[in-house]
mmCIF file of C-alpha atoms in Angstrom:
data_model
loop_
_atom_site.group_PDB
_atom_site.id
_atom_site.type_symbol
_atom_site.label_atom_id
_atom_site.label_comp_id
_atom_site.label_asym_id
_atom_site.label_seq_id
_atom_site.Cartn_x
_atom_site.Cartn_y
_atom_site.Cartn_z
ATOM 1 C CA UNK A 1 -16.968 6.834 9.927
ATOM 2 C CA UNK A 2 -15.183 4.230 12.329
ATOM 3 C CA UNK A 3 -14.048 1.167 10.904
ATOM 4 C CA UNK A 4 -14.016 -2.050 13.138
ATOM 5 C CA UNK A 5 -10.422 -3.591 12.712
ATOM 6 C CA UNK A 6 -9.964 -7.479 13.715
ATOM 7 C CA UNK A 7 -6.641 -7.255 13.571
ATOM 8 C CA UNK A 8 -6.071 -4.753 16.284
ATOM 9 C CA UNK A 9 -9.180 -5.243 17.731
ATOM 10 C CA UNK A 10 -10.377 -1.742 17.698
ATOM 11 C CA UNK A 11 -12.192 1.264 16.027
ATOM 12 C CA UNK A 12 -10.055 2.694 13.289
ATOM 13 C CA UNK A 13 -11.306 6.074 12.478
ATOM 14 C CA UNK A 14 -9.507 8.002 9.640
ATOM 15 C CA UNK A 15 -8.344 10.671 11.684
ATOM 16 C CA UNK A 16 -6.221 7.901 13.430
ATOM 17 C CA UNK A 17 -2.260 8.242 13.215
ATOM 18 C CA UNK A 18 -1.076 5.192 13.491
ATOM 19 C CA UNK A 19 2.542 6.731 12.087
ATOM 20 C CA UNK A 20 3.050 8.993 15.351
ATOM 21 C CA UNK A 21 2.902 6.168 17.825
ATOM 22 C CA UNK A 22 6.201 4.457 19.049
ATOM 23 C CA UNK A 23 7.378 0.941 20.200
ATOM 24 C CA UNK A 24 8.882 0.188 23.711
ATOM 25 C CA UNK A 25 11.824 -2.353 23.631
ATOM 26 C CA UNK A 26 12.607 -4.098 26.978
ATOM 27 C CA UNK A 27 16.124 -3.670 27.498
ATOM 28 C CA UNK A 28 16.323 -7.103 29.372
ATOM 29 C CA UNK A 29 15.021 -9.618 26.448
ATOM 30 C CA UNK A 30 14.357 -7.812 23.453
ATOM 31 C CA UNK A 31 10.673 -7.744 23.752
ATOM 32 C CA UNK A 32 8.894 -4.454 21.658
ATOM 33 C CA UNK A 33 5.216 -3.388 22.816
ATOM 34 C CA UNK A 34 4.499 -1.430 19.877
ATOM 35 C CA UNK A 35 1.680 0.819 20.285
ATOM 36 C CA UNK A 36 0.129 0.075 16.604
ATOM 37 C CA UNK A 37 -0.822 -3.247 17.903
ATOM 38 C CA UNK A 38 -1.169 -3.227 21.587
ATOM 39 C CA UNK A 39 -1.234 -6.042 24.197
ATOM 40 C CA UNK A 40 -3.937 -7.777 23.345
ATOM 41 C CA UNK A 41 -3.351 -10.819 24.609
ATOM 42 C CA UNK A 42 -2.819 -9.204 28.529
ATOM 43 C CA UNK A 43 -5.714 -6.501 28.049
ATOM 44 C CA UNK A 44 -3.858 -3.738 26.476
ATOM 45 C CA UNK A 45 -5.936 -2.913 22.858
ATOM 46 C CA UNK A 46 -4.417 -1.415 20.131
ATOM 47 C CA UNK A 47 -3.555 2.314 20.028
ATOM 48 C CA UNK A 48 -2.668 2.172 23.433
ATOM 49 C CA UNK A 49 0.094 4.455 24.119
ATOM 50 C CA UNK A 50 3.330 3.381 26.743
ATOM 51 C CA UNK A 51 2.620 6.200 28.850
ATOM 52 C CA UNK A 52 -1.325 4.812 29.700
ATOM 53 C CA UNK A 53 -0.684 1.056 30.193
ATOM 54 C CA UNK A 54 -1.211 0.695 33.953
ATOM 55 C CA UNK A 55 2.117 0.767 36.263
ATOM 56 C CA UNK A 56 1.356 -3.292 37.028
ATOM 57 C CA UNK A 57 1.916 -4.467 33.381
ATOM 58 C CA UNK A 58 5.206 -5.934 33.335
ATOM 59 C CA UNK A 59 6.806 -7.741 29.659
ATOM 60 C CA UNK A 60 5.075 -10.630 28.600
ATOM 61 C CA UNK A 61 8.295 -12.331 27.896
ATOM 62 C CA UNK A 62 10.631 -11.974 31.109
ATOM 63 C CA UNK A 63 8.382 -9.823 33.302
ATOM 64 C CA UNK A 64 10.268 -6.687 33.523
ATOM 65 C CA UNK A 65 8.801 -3.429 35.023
ATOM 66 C CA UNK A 66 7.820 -0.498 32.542
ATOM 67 C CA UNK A 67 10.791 1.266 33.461
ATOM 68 C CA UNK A 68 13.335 -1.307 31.676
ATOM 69 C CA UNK A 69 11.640 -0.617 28.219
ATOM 70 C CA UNK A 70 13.136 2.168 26.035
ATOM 71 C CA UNK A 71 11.265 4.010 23.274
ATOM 72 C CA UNK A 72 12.055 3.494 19.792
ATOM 73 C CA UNK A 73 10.156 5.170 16.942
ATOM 74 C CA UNK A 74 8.624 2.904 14.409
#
């Protein structure tokens, strides 16, 4: 059974594990892309891992490149 979720915008299945994904902090301003949630906002839905966001997104907040975020687990 998938469950539609408006707040992440997604299909929730229960095999989902939410609990094994990560957030990126961007070492320049602070900002976290956490994987639970996504990017929404710039095309990037929820569950999306770091590692498959597309080498052109850069931080919302101060436009860094990928490489300035660091992984943190949540």
């Amino acid at each position: 059974m998938q469950i539609w979720s408006i707040r992440f915008g997604s299909f929730i299945t229960p095999g989902d594990r939410y609990s094994d994904m990560a957030a990126w902090v961007c070492t320049k301003c602070g900002y976290v892309y956490d994987e639970r949630f996504g990017d929404p906002e710039h095309g990037i839905v929820a569950g999306t891992l770091f590692e498959k966001i597309p080498d052109t997104w850069v931080c919302p907040r101060c436009k860094a490149a990928k490489p300035f975020f660091a992984k943190k687990k949540v």
